[in-house]
């Protein structure tokens, strides 16, 4: 037995068979493992709250979340992490997860593997999926929907040898790039990185969402032993504002400035270690003159009192368009529904909190900064960091470190500028990692939107008119809020042909949490509302939900939404609808409560934006084939797509290919967003391969390829009758089956037209994970803020309402491949569409249970009739 020497400052136990003594002042075992012993397979997703399961280790053979274990309880124990598991056994788990596609970003997986090992050791082949899903109650996975995780665990339990398919060309089910390393926690995320002389930064956040900052006193923090420096806005040498579209987001609020939301940063403490930095941050004293926050978006729009410091009014954007005489169509219609739908703010809850490492250097007398970022747009990060430092872009390189999930929430910079600023000014490497609570406060969320819909049809259920008035709460800073409401407006009518339409969507600035990009990007909200109206009309007409969709689904050559004439790509919508027909009829005949949703989601930014991306293929003399592309790997598999394109085009050995994303070459075009990574990334890598082939694959040369979409038109462009606002869309029909007696959701059948499934396993995983997220959005997830203070009222992962493994119904995926004209391999993109139709389908299924319509999300919180 190890010993705790009372009165001494160390605790002794064994880790992976070796005796260790660690500093007794660590707040928990996870901190000792990661920060002192440099054991990084246990990940930190939420310490010390114990709610994500990522830090699970075996303590005396039992799986336990290590962030909840005080060291005083650990003395003398035997700890096993994945680093200490027998190599054969490690391989079995890694191969099973890789073969089944049981991981995406991978951040949650090492903890799940530890939990699985404990159960498999105990029950062997008797371990059932139902058992295991209960044991996963202590774990969250935000990417996979758990389906393929449970497949992988079952495979190990039954002793089935996984077949690791070599990565093949387009359409093959090869394993994900780096899957095995990710499964075992060996492929580091930013917070797993350590460099010599590294300092740690902590952010001091505001205590008020709207207050004048009178003074900031950092003296007590600076005096704390171990603190190297405390930075405030006065230390910023360059520009003080950043932002993807508008530069309106202050890096720090200065004395004399004004705060605008709960995530505003007032100071950055830099210290020898993270705990000291955080302790010192608590010692900063700020004098505020609080103002009343403006938290109601309608009140904000009506007010002349400006909510956000540095802006001049509270309307961030207004997106409008109209076609035909909507009022006349409504007046002449056989059936009309008028409904108001209200959707909630939700949190991304990617499992890896934001982390940035900035490393300065001097080459030939020139100062350089190398930044490791998990962001979704390292080119934007580089440009804004350079502006903040007041240096040329060439002085800053940003390398993407494949992140632990993002879903849109890592588009804006969070702590990149702060870590970069500290490293640059102190000329030392600086890492800044957010706590879960800070992550909640800082990054942008999904917009809550209130939508008034009027939809009219004729006696047979053919749509005649859609009229929409919507207001979204965008929170304080712009982020991409105006684009989200623009996308909501564009998708307002769903995948249907509507002869007349009139839409207005306003994004309001308030002192609530910033809202920006989140998987679906406004399309989810709009289509929850549109699908709800369609189901009401079906009931009035006396036809089924399937039939009214069939009668109205948009077809090639027809005018869609904002006036776009759809190409053959839109055949996918009807094909998806047809793909679920038999199951729909059967479930209804069996007396089940059945709901259906049909949706579309653009791939690519469109709206007149010139999207140009490049890739490089290089045959190195070492034999390695480097592929550099511009897109963020966040679990979705873009690196695997790049690899598969190279194998398809060049027929090379996949083991010789290395995929890299960095800013040393000008390849990028902004954010990995809008379901465009696979579409555009594949296009650019394909073009680079073609360039390589044309040059006989000459070694040590950058073979450059480019893919561009520069032919789209802005939404609402005056004088353009038929704007081509998007080049590509993905389509999906989802059927939700509920128990008519209990309302419990039993099954989701998801038919998705992806154009071409580059890797069907990864494609299914995207859809399963999206459906899981969509069910949470429909039923239980919420991230409200206090109307008095503007602060979020939820502070923990558990409180968010994310579905656990045992609560996920059967999810079946049908991949439909109706190719998109003029896209590489016919690809359409799948990143976001997976949860666009889900909430509407759930609402319809629950209506079939109890006859009540639901207009508010999440539905579990409101099952009141709105009629
Ligand atoms: S980090 Fe320990 S449970 Fe999340
Ligand atoms: S794979 Fe589980 S959180 Fe990403």
Tab-separated table of N, CA, C and O in Angstrom, residues 4-97:
chain	number	residue	atom	x	y	z
A	4	UNK	N	0.407	8.065	2.397
A	4	UNK	CA	0.263	9.515	2.472
A	4	UNK	C	0.986	9.932	3.732
A	4	UNK	O	0.597	9.572	4.823
A	5	UNK	N	2.062	10.655	3.558
A	5	UNK	CA	2.774	11.080	4.765
A	5	UNK	C	2.089	12.319	5.290
A	5	UNK	O	2.131	13.365	4.654
A	6	UNK	N	1.386	12.175	6.425
A	6	UNK	CA	0.647	13.298	6.966
A	6	UNK	C	1.597	14.450	7.216
A	6	UNK	O	2.669	14.279	7.782
A	7	UNK	N	1.233	15.588	6.781
A	7	UNK	CA	2.075	16.754	6.986
A	7	UNK	C	3.072	16.940	5.865
A	7	UNK	O	3.700	17.974	5.768
A	8	UNK	N	3.249	15.929	5.032
A	8	UNK	CA	4.141	16.116	3.899
A	8	UNK	C	3.321	16.646	2.730
A	8	UNK	O	2.100	16.796	2.834
A	9	UNK	N	3.943	16.873	1.573
A	9	UNK	CA	3.226	17.479	0.464
A	9	UNK	C	3.135	16.565	-0.739
A	9	UNK	O	2.968	17.018	-1.857
A	10	UNK	N	3.298	15.259	-0.510
A	10	UNK	CA	3.151	14.359	-1.650
A	10	UNK	C	2.169	13.245	-1.320
A	10	UNK	O	1.909	12.938	-0.166
A	11	UNK	N	1.628	12.680	-2.399
A	11	UNK	CA	0.758	11.506	-2.268
A	11	UNK	C	1.354	10.415	-3.154
A	11	UNK	O	1.801	10.696	-4.277
A	12	UNK	N	1.355	9.184	-2.645
A	12	UNK	CA	1.990	8.089	-3.368
A	12	UNK	C	0.947	7.048	-3.773
A	12	UNK	O	0.061	6.703	-2.983
A	13	UNK	N	1.034	6.603	-5.007
A	13	UNK	CA	0.164	5.530	-5.509
A	13	UNK	C	0.853	4.911	-6.719
A	13	UNK	O	1.993	5.304	-7.044
A	14	UNK	N	0.224	3.946	-7.330
A	14	UNK	CA	0.854	3.387	-8.530
A	14	UNK	C	0.031	3.771	-9.756
A	14	UNK	O	-1.205	3.820	-9.695
A	15	UNK	N	0.741	4.037	-10.835
A	15	UNK	CA	0.087	4.316	-12.115
A	15	UNK	C	0.679	3.370	-13.152
A	15	UNK	O	1.896	3.368	-13.360
A	16	UNK	N	-0.174	2.576	-13.740
A	16	UNK	CA	0.260	1.607	-14.759
A	16	UNK	C	1.425	0.765	-14.259
A	16	UNK	O	2.400	0.507	-14.977
A	17	UNK	N	1.334	0.393	-12.972
A	17	UNK	CA	2.299	-0.525	-12.389
A	17	UNK	C	3.521	0.130	-11.785
A	17	UNK	O	4.303	-0.538	-11.104
A	18	UNK	N	3.699	1.430	-11.977
A	18	UNK	CA	4.881	2.102	-11.421
A	18	UNK	C	4.468	2.982	-10.247
A	18	UNK	O	3.448	3.678	-10.310
A	19	UNK	N	5.279	2.947	-9.171
A	19	UNK	CA	4.992	3.802	-8.019
A	19	UNK	C	5.303	5.245	-8.374
A	19	UNK	O	6.322	5.534	-9.023
A	20	UNK	N	4.386	6.145	-7.996
A	20	UNK	CA	4.620	7.575	-8.248
A	20	UNK	C	4.298	8.367	-6.988
A	20	UNK	O	3.468	7.938	-6.164
A	21	UNK	N	4.954	9.494	-6.830
A	21	UNK	CA	4.614	10.452	-5.779
A	21	UNK	C	4.308	11.768	-6.457
A	21	UNK	O	5.112	12.239	-7.278
A	22	UNK	N	3.178	12.332	-6.127
A	22	UNK	CA	2.803	13.598	-6.784
A	22	UNK	C	2.508	14.652	-5.733
A	22	UNK	O	2.208	14.335	-4.565
A	23	UNK	N	2.558	15.885	-6.169
A	23	UNK	CA	2.240	17.028	-5.307
A	23	UNK	C	0.809	16.868	-4.771
A	23	UNK	O	-0.134	16.692	-5.562
A	24	UNK	N	0.678	16.952	-3.466
A	24	UNK	CA	-0.631	16.714	-2.851
A	24	UNK	C	-1.622	17.849	-3.100
A	24	UNK	O	-2.810	17.713	-2.794
A	25	UNK	N	-1.130	18.955	-3.651
A	25	UNK	CA	-2.051	20.093	-3.788
A	25	UNK	C	-2.888	20.041	-5.061
A	25	UNK	O	-3.698	20.941	-5.302
A	26	UNK	N	-2.705	19.034	-5.901
A	26	UNK	CA	-3.576	18.934	-7.082
A	26	UNK	C	-5.035	18.843	-6.642
A	26	UNK	O	-5.347	18.133	-5.670
A	27	UNK	N	-5.924	19.499	-7.352
A	27	UNK	CA	-7.328	19.462	-6.918
A	27	UNK	C	-7.974	18.086	-7.101
A	27	UNK	O	-8.966	17.789	-6.450
A	28	UNK	N	-7.418	17.276	-7.989
A	28	UNK	CA	-7.994	15.940	-8.205
A	28	UNK	C	-6.977	15.084	-8.950
A	28	UNK	O	-5.939	15.588	-9.438
A	29	UNK	N	-7.298	13.793	-9.049
A	29	UNK	CA	-6.378	12.854	-9.688
A	29	UNK	C	-6.080	13.232	-11.130
A	29	UNK	O	-4.948	13.111	-11.604
A	30	UNK	N	-7.118	13.693	-11.883
A	30	UNK	CA	-6.897	14.028	-13.286
A	30	UNK	C	-5.799	15.072	-13.432
A	30	UNK	O	-4.940	14.975	-14.316
A	31	UNK	N	-5.820	16.055	-12.558
A	31	UNK	CA	-4.806	17.112	-12.617
A	31	UNK	C	-3.414	16.521	-12.393
A	31	UNK	O	-2.461	16.863	-13.109
A	32	UNK	N	-3.278	15.620	-11.426
A	32	UNK	CA	-1.966	15.004	-11.175
A	32	UNK	C	-1.518	14.190	-12.382
A	32	UNK	O	-0.352	14.243	-12.787
A	33	UNK	N	-2.449	13.438	-12.972
A	33	UNK	CA	-2.091	12.601	-14.123
A	33	UNK	C	-1.641	13.461	-15.300
A	33	UNK	O	-0.594	13.215	-15.901
A	34	UNK	N	-2.439	14.461	-15.624
A	34	UNK	CA	-2.170	15.232	-16.835
A	34	UNK	C	-1.056	16.255	-16.636
A	34	UNK	O	-0.166	16.375	-17.456
A	35	UNK	N	-1.137	17.006	-15.521
A	35	UNK	CA	-0.239	18.158	-15.374
A	35	UNK	C	1.120	17.771	-14.809
A	35	UNK	O	2.110	18.418	-15.102
A	36	UNK	N	1.157	16.744	-13.955
A	36	UNK	CA	2.456	16.408	-13.354
A	36	UNK	C	3.070	15.161	-13.990
A	36	UNK	O	4.273	15.118	-14.241
A	37	UNK	N	2.250	14.144	-14.234
A	37	UNK	CA	2.799	12.885	-14.748
A	37	UNK	C	2.775	12.828	-16.274
A	37	UNK	O	3.292	11.884	-16.869
A	38	UNK	N	2.177	13.826	-16.898
A	38	UNK	CA	2.122	13.912	-18.366
A	38	UNK	C	1.451	12.691	-18.989
A	38	UNK	O	1.861	12.214	-20.049
A	39	UNK	N	0.451	12.179	-18.311
A	39	UNK	CA	-0.353	11.069	-18.852
A	39	UNK	C	-1.613	11.699	-19.420
A	39	UNK	O	-2.449	12.226	-18.682
A	40	UNK	N	-1.750	11.661	-20.740
A	40	UNK	CA	-2.797	12.475	-21.358
A	40	UNK	C	-3.903	11.684	-22.055
A	40	UNK	O	-4.757	12.281	-22.708
A	41	UNK	N	-3.920	10.361	-21.911
A	41	UNK	CA	-5.077	9.658	-22.509
A	41	UNK	C	-6.375	10.019	-21.783
A	41	UNK	O	-7.424	10.105	-22.428
A	42	UNK	N	-6.372	10.219	-20.460
A	42	UNK	CA	-7.601	10.752	-19.849
A	42	UNK	C	-7.744	12.219	-20.256
A	42	UNK	O	-6.828	13.011	-20.041
A	43	UNK	N	-8.854	12.583	-20.864
A	43	UNK	CA	-9.042	13.956	-21.359
A	43	UNK	C	-9.863	14.764	-20.349
A	43	UNK	O	-10.654	14.204	-19.579
A	44	UNK	N	-9.677	16.064	-20.424
A	44	UNK	CA	-10.384	16.952	-19.492
A	44	UNK	C	-11.485	17.689	-20.247
A	44	UNK	O	-11.227	18.674	-20.936
A	45	UNK	N	-12.704	17.195	-20.107
A	45	UNK	CA	-13.826	17.835	-20.791
A	45	UNK	C	-14.660	18.706	-19.873
A	45	UNK	O	-15.457	19.521	-20.361
A	46	UNK	N	-14.504	18.536	-18.560
A	46	UNK	CA	-15.417	19.284	-17.682
A	46	UNK	C	-14.941	19.383	-16.239
A	46	UNK	O	-15.740	19.710	-15.375
A	47	UNK	N	-13.667	19.062	-15.978
A	47	UNK	CA	-13.229	18.999	-14.581
A	47	UNK	C	-13.585	20.281	-13.849
A	47	UNK	O	-13.536	21.350	-14.447
A	48	UNK	N	-13.919	20.241	-12.588
A	48	UNK	CA	-13.990	19.047	-11.745
A	48	UNK	C	-15.405	18.482	-11.625
A	48	UNK	O	-15.711	17.826	-10.639
A	49	UNK	N	-16.262	18.715	-12.619
A	49	UNK	CA	-17.681	18.406	-12.381
A	49	UNK	C	-18.025	16.931	-12.562
A	49	UNK	O	-19.098	16.486	-12.140
A	50	UNK	N	-17.180	16.152	-13.247
A	50	UNK	CA	-17.428	14.714	-13.362
A	50	UNK	C	-18.626	14.366	-14.231
A	50	UNK	O	-19.300	13.375	-13.971
A	51	UNK	N	-18.875	15.135	-15.298
A	51	UNK	CA	-20.115	14.913	-16.052
A	51	UNK	C	-19.937	14.488	-17.506
A	51	UNK	O	-20.922	14.240	-18.187
A	52	UNK	N	-18.693	14.394	-17.978
A	52	UNK	CA	-18.512	14.003	-19.387
A	52	UNK	C	-17.931	12.610	-19.541
A	52	UNK	O	-18.076	11.992	-20.589
A	53	UNK	N	-17.234	12.131	-18.541
A	53	UNK	CA	-16.658	10.783	-18.586
A	53	UNK	C	-15.331	10.691	-19.316
A	53	UNK	O	-14.733	9.614	-19.373
A	54	UNK	N	-14.844	11.803	-19.892
A	54	UNK	CA	-13.623	11.745	-20.718
A	54	UNK	C	-12.382	11.396	-19.900
A	54	UNK	O	-11.379	10.965	-20.462
A	55	UNK	N	-12.432	11.597	-18.604
A	55	UNK	CA	-11.244	11.404	-17.759
A	55	UNK	C	-11.268	10.064	-17.038
A	55	UNK	O	-10.521	9.865	-16.086
A	56	UNK	N	-12.094	9.146	-17.495
A	56	UNK	CA	-12.270	7.876	-16.775
A	56	UNK	C	-10.977	7.047	-16.777
A	56	UNK	O	-10.335	6.873	-17.816
A	57	UNK	N	-10.625	6.547	-15.612
A	57	UNK	CA	-9.475	5.642	-15.449
A	57	UNK	C	-9.932	4.490	-14.556
A	57	UNK	O	-11.020	4.535	-13.957
A	58	UNK	N	-9.107	3.473	-14.462
A	58	UNK	CA	-9.408	2.384	-13.535
A	58	UNK	C	-8.693	2.657	-12.217
A	58	UNK	O	-7.477	2.879	-12.200
A	59	UNK	N	-9.452	2.664	-11.153
A	59	UNK	CA	-8.856	2.783	-9.813
A	59	UNK	C	-9.142	1.477	-9.088
A	59	UNK	O	-10.314	1.133	-8.871
A	60	UNK	N	-8.094	0.766	-8.810
A	60	UNK	CA	-8.216	-0.579	-8.221
A	60	UNK	C	-9.234	-1.409	-9.019
A	60	UNK	O	-10.084	-2.106	-8.455
A	61	UNK	N	-9.151	-1.298	-10.322
A	61	UNK	CA	-9.972	-2.114	-11.220
A	61	UNK	C	-11.327	-1.550	-11.544
A	61	UNK	O	-12.036	-2.093	-12.400
A	62	UNK	N	-11.744	-0.462	-10.872
A	62	UNK	CA	-13.081	0.099	-11.109
A	62	UNK	C	-12.990	1.349	-11.993
A	62	UNK	O	-12.128	2.199	-11.763
A	63	UNK	N	-13.902	1.472	-12.976
A	63	UNK	CA	-13.857	2.694	-13.800
A	63	UNK	C	-14.413	3.889	-13.026
A	63	UNK	O	-15.536	3.825	-12.510
A	64	UNK	N	-13.633	4.949	-12.972
A	64	UNK	CA	-13.996	6.106	-12.154
A	64	UNK	C	-13.587	7.373	-12.902
A	64	UNK	O	-12.536	7.401	-13.553
A	65	UNK	N	-14.410	8.430	-12.794
A	65	UNK	CA	-13.994	9.706	-13.397
A	65	UNK	C	-12.954	10.350	-12.478
A	65	UNK	O	-13.224	10.646	-11.316
A	66	UNK	N	-11.752	10.538	-13.031
A	66	UNK	CA	-10.626	10.939	-12.183
A	66	UNK	C	-10.702	12.395	-11.743
A	66	UNK	O	-10.035	12.773	-10.797
A	67	UNK	N	-11.525	13.206	-12.393
A	67	UNK	CA	-11.609	14.610	-11.970
A	67	UNK	C	-12.452	14.785	-10.722
A	67	UNK	O	-12.569	15.891	-10.203
A	68	UNK	N	-13.026	13.691	-10.249
A	68	UNK	CA	-13.833	13.759	-9.018
A	68	UNK	C	-13.113	13.082	-7.848
A	68	UNK	O	-13.707	12.884	-6.796
A	69	UNK	N	-11.879	12.692	-8.077
A	69	UNK	CA	-11.164	11.956	-7.033
A	69	UNK	C	-10.124	12.839	-6.361
A	69	UNK	O	-9.089	13.153	-6.956
A	70	UNK	N	-10.370	13.247	-5.109
A	70	UNK	CA	-9.325	13.982	-4.409
A	70	UNK	C	-8.118	13.071	-4.167
A	70	UNK	O	-8.287	11.866	-3.953
A	71	UNK	N	-6.944	13.634	-4.200
A	71	UNK	CA	-5.748	12.790	-4.039
A	71	UNK	C	-5.722	12.101	-2.684
A	71	UNK	O	-5.150	11.024	-2.540
A	72	UNK	N	-6.345	12.714	-1.705
A	72	UNK	CA	-6.354	12.090	-0.375
A	72	UNK	C	-7.008	10.712	-0.418
A	72	UNK	O	-6.673	9.833	0.368
A	73	UNK	N	-7.925	10.493	-1.361
A	73	UNK	CA	-8.592	9.183	-1.475
A	73	UNK	C	-7.793	8.195	-2.308
A	73	UNK	O	-8.088	7.003	-2.339
A	74	UNK	N	-6.801	8.692	-3.012
A	74	UNK	CA	-6.089	7.870	-3.988
A	74	UNK	C	-4.864	7.197	-3.387
A	74	UNK	O	-4.368	6.203	-3.902
A	75	UNK	N	-4.401	7.748	-2.295
A	75	UNK	CA	-3.165	7.240	-1.699
A	75	UNK	C	-3.182	5.709	-1.608
A	75	UNK	O	-4.131	5.120	-1.092
A	76	UNK	N	-2.147	5.097	-2.145
A	76	UNK	CA	-2.021	3.640	-2.067
A	76	UNK	C	-2.798	2.891	-3.127
A	76	UNK	O	-2.707	1.655	-3.201
A	77	UNK	N	-3.554	3.585	-3.938
A	77	UNK	CA	-4.368	2.899	-4.953
A	77	UNK	C	-3.541	2.537	-6.180
A	77	UNK	O	-2.442	3.056	-6.387
A	78	UNK	N	-4.149	1.669	-6.965
A	78	UNK	CA	-3.530	1.299	-8.233
A	78	UNK	C	-4.355	1.905	-9.366
A	78	UNK	O	-5.541	1.612	-9.513
A	79	UNK	N	-3.722	2.762	-10.135
A	79	UNK	CA	-4.415	3.464	-11.225
A	79	UNK	C	-3.961	2.858	-12.550
A	79	UNK	O	-2.755	2.661	-12.770
A	80	UNK	N	-4.921	2.605	-13.421
A	80	UNK	CA	-4.570	2.156	-14.773
A	80	UNK	C	-5.222	3.104	-15.775
A	80	UNK	O	-6.430	3.378	-15.696
A	81	UNK	N	-4.404	3.608	-16.678
A	81	UNK	CA	-4.910	4.404	-17.801
A	81	UNK	C	-4.659	3.607	-19.080
A	81	UNK	O	-3.990	2.566	-19.048
A	82	UNK	N	-5.138	4.120	-20.199
A	82	UNK	CA	-4.956	3.352	-21.444
A	82	UNK	C	-3.482	3.175	-21.798
A	82	UNK	O	-3.116	2.207	-22.471
A	83	UNK	N	-2.622	4.080	-21.303
A	83	UNK	CA	-1.194	3.917	-21.577
A	83	UNK	C	-0.668	2.623	-20.951
A	83	UNK	O	0.334	2.064	-21.410
A	84	UNK	N	-1.350	2.144	-19.902
A	84	UNK	CA	-0.848	0.985	-19.176
A	84	UNK	C	-1.534	-0.328	-19.536
A	84	UNK	O	-1.258	-1.366	-18.913
A	85	UNK	N	-2.421	-0.275	-20.499
A	85	UNK	CA	-3.140	-1.504	-20.889
A	85	UNK	C	-2.263	-2.299	-21.856
A	85	UNK	O	-1.530	-1.726	-22.674
A	86	UNK	N	-2.324	-3.617	-21.720
A	86	UNK	CA	-1.571	-4.539	-22.565
A	86	UNK	C	-1.726	-4.175	-24.059
A	86	UNK	O	-2.834	-3.861	-24.509
A	87	UNK	N	-0.630	-4.261	-24.774
A	87	UNK	CA	-0.619	-3.769	-26.159
A	87	UNK	C	-1.623	-4.499	-27.053
A	87	UNK	O	-2.304	-3.899	-27.879
A	88	UNK	N	-1.787	-5.803	-26.861
A	88	UNK	CA	-2.754	-6.552	-27.678
A	88	UNK	C	-4.178	-6.069	-27.421
A	88	UNK	O	-4.999	-5.938	-28.336
A	89	UNK	N	-4.450	-5.854	-26.157
A	89	UNK	CA	-5.794	-5.403	-25.791
A	89	UNK	C	-6.045	-3.981	-26.326
A	89	UNK	O	-7.135	-3.687	-26.843
A	90	UNK	N	-5.050	-3.127	-26.213
A	90	UNK	CA	-5.178	-1.771	-26.781
A	90	UNK	C	-5.509	-1.868	-28.272
A	90	UNK	O	-6.384	-1.183	-28.776
A	91	UNK	N	-4.805	-2.743	-28.959
A	91	UNK	CA	-4.998	-2.883	-30.390
A	91	UNK	C	-6.420	-3.348	-30.703
A	91	UNK	O	-7.058	-2.871	-31.632
A	92	UNK	N	-6.925	-4.291	-29.878
A	92	UNK	CA	-8.282	-4.808	-30.136
A	92	UNK	C	-9.320	-3.678	-30.056
A	92	UNK	O	-10.199	-3.560	-30.899
A	93	UNK	N	-9.207	-2.856	-29.002
A	93	UNK	CA	-10.165	-1.748	-28.878
A	93	UNK	C	-9.966	-0.732	-30.004
A	93	UNK	O	-10.943	-0.274	-30.615
A	94	UNK	N	-8.725	-0.375	-30.262
A	94	UNK	CA	-8.469	0.649	-31.288
A	94	UNK	C	-8.983	0.178	-32.641
A	94	UNK	O	-9.640	0.940	-33.374
A	95	UNK	N	-8.714	-1.087	-32.967
A	95	UNK	CA	-9.145	-1.593	-34.271
A	95	UNK	C	-10.669	-1.698	-34.349
A	95	UNK	O	-11.260	-1.431	-35.404
A	96	UNK	N	-11.299	-2.098	-33.249
A	96	UNK	CA	-12.761	-2.219	-33.264
A	96	UNK	C	-13.413	-0.852	-33.471
A	96	UNK	O	-14.344	-0.707	-34.275
A	97	UNK	N	-12.925	0.158	-32.758
A	97	UNK	CA	-13.494	1.500	-32.930
A	97	UNK	C	-13.226	2.013	-34.338
A	97	UNK	O	-14.084	2.647	-34.962
